[in-house]
Amino acid sequence: MERKNRTTVIFLAPYVLLFVTFIVIPVLLAFLLSFTYFNGIQFPEFNGIDNYIYIITEDDIFMKTILPNTLLFSFVVGPGGYALSFMLAWALSQITPKMRTLLALIIYSPSMTAGVAIAVVWRIIFSGDEQGLINSFLLRISFLNEPMQFLQNPDYLMPIMILVTLWSSMGVGFLAILAGLLNVNKELYEAAYIDGLRNRFQEIFYITIPAIKKQMMFSAVMSIVGTFSAGAIGVALSGANPTPQNSGQMIINHIEDYGILRSEMGVAAALSVLLLLLILGFSKFFQKILKEDD
């Protein structure tokens, strides 16, 4: 092996080792276990596709509540957070560097906070007693006669979960878009205006978005993975697992239910595989939309 190639292999080896250990092997094991009955103690017994048939045809909660909850949450938080990331990043790219750095830090900081810490703050706001900020305000203006149990009410839990997640969704994807916007060649804008570009909307649509497609693709994938793998926020806000009438249950919660509480690892592994396929499907969809022109 040539010295140059040997150096490349040495530098790539740690990444490849970690990727295989923490990504490839767990995914492969989950795929294999999804075709077995496994209670975590005895050796797994092969049962074909029974776990998948059970999830789709016999698990009423999954088809009636878990999957719709996950899709609703992902369809609102994913595109909503993605659009919000782009708009905020674009707005920050238009101001001075010092103010941009300060505001970017403020906007990014909620995403660095642990989900439990976020829930503590929002539980104070939506607390079901008179001390809760929302209840206190509504009682003061006589909109309510008695405190409302926002986090225990199935009608309000999912909207609050979406609100909290959107608030904390300005993470790595937001920073990637901001970095992309700041590195767009300014001469492209000048040339475009000479060629007939008329306003900022056309500037964004014809110049900015095509110039940062890679960053937008990265942000889209991060958004998809984040929304589909969410679940802890509902439990943290309501303080119960399962959440009231399963109104905040997601696929992740269902996996924990089967894997940890019921010790049905085979079903939990099958749910993990279905979740992985959902994420891959939506990632491919975004790749097709944002595909670069060759």
Tab-separated table of N, CA and C in Angstrom, residues 65-74 76-77 150-151 153-165 233-234 237 243-244 246-250 253:
chain	number	residue	atom	x	y	z
A	65	THR	N	-53.442	5.241	17.022
A	65	THR	CA	-52.938	6.402	17.765
A	65	THR	C	-51.463	6.694	17.523
A	66	ILE	N	-50.615	5.666	17.694
A	66	ILE	CA	-49.167	5.895	17.658
A	66	ILE	C	-48.700	6.417	16.300
A	67	LEU	N	-49.061	5.695	15.226
A	67	LEU	CA	-48.616	6.115	13.891
A	67	LEU	C	-49.202	7.473	13.496
A	68	PRO	N	-50.535	7.712	13.677
A	68	PRO	CA	-51.063	9.056	13.359
A	68	PRO	C	-50.399	10.157	14.170
A	69	ASN	N	-50.150	9.906	15.461
A	69	ASN	CA	-49.468	10.910	16.290
A	69	ASN	C	-48.085	11.237	15.735
A	70	THR	N	-47.340	10.170	15.387
A	70	THR	CA	-45.979	10.371	14.886
A	70	THR	C	-45.981	11.135	13.567
A	71	LEU	N	-46.903	10.760	12.665
A	71	LEU	CA	-46.950	11.441	11.366
A	71	LEU	C	-47.400	12.895	11.523
A	72	LEU	N	-48.418	13.131	12.359
A	72	LEU	CA	-48.880	14.505	12.585
A	72	LEU	C	-47.749	15.357	13.161
A	73	PHE	N	-47.109	14.840	14.181
A	73	PHE	CA	-46.010	15.568	14.825
A	73	PHE	C	-44.891	15.857	13.815
A	74	SER	N	-44.548	14.848	13.009
A	74	SER	CA	-43.441	15.010	12.059
A	74	SER	C	-43.812	15.954	10.925
A	76	VAL	N	-45.845	18.445	11.000
A	76	VAL	CA	-45.931	19.839	11.458
A	76	VAL	C	-44.561	20.351	11.903
A	77	VAL	N	-43.900	19.591	12.764
A	77	VAL	CA	-42.624	20.039	13.321
A	77	VAL	C	-41.507	19.992	12.275
A	150	PHE	N	-53.821	21.744	31.222
A	150	PHE	CA	-53.345	21.718	29.828
A	150	PHE	C	-52.565	20.444	29.501
A	151	LEU	N	-51.652	20.068	30.399
A	151	LEU	CA	-50.753	18.948	30.090
A	151	LEU	C	-51.379	17.584	30.347
A	153	ASN	N	-54.728	17.190	29.482
A	153	ASN	CA	-55.862	17.168	28.567
A	153	ASN	C	-55.406	16.662	27.197
A	154	PRO	N	-55.961	15.543	26.704
A	154	PRO	CA	-55.525	14.995	25.408
A	154	PRO	C	-55.686	15.972	24.250
A	155	ASP	N	-56.608	16.932	24.381
A	155	ASP	CA	-56.813	17.890	23.287
A	155	ASP	C	-55.694	18.927	23.198
A	156	TYR	N	-54.993	19.152	24.298
A	156	TYR	CA	-53.970	20.209	24.319
A	156	TYR	C	-52.539	19.676	24.331
A	157	LEU	N	-52.350	18.430	24.724
A	157	LEU	CA	-50.981	17.934	24.895
A	157	LEU	C	-50.190	17.948	23.589
A	158	MET	N	-50.767	17.414	22.503
A	158	MET	CA	-50.031	17.368	21.240
A	158	MET	C	-49.703	18.767	20.709
A	159	PRO	N	-50.650	19.736	20.699
A	159	PRO	CA	-50.269	21.093	20.267
A	159	PRO	C	-49.158	21.694	21.113
A	160	ILE	N	-49.177	21.435	22.424
A	160	ILE	CA	-48.108	21.967	23.277
A	160	ILE	C	-46.779	21.283	22.949
A	161	MET	N	-46.810	19.965	22.700
A	161	MET	CA	-45.578	19.253	22.305
A	161	MET	C	-45.000	19.855	21.029
A	162	ILE	N	-45.878	20.153	20.060
A	162	ILE	CA	-45.417	20.739	18.794
A	162	ILE	C	-44.811	22.117	19.034
A	163	LEU	N	-45.481	22.924	19.863
A	163	LEU	CA	-44.975	24.270	20.165
A	163	LEU	C	-43.600	24.209	20.820
A	164	VAL	N	-43.461	23.359	21.811
A	164	VAL	CA	-42.189	23.262	22.535
A	164	VAL	C	-41.081	22.760	21.610
A	165	THR	N	-41.397	21.779	20.777
A	165	THR	CA	-40.368	21.225	19.889
A	165	THR	C	-39.953	22.231	18.825
A	233	ILE	N	-40.463	14.216	24.896
A	233	ILE	CA	-41.044	15.487	25.300
A	233	ILE	C	-42.475	15.319	25.821
A	234	GLY	N	-43.246	14.420	25.202
A	234	GLY	CA	-44.622	14.192	25.656
A	234	GLY	C	-44.664	13.606	27.061
A	237	LEU	N	-43.455	16.324	29.580
A	237	LEU	CA	-44.442	17.378	29.837
A	237	LEU	C	-45.610	16.869	30.686
A	243	THR	N	-48.772	8.667	27.927
A	243	THR	CA	-49.365	9.986	28.112
A	243	THR	C	-50.888	9.865	28.186
A	244	PRO	N	-51.598	10.873	28.720
A	244	PRO	CA	-53.057	10.774	28.867
A	244	PRO	C	-53.766	10.348	27.572
A	246	ASN	N	-53.020	8.259	25.514
A	246	ASN	CA	-52.021	8.071	24.440
A	246	ASN	C	-51.960	9.256	23.490
A	247	SER	N	-52.395	10.425	23.937
A	247	SER	CA	-52.449	11.582	23.033
A	247	SER	C	-51.067	12.076	22.624
A	248	GLY	N	-50.042	11.769	23.415
A	248	GLY	CA	-48.702	12.213	23.058
A	248	GLY	C	-47.750	11.065	22.793
A	249	GLN	N	-48.298	9.854	22.612
A	249	GLN	CA	-47.437	8.690	22.374
A	249	GLN	C	-46.910	8.684	20.951
A	250	MET	N	-45.596	8.428	20.838
A	250	MET	CA	-44.944	8.349	19.521
A	250	MET	C	-44.352	6.946	19.360
A	253	ASN	N	-41.880	6.005	21.972
A	253	ASN	CA	-42.492	5.593	23.242
A	253	ASN	C	-43.001	4.161	23.153
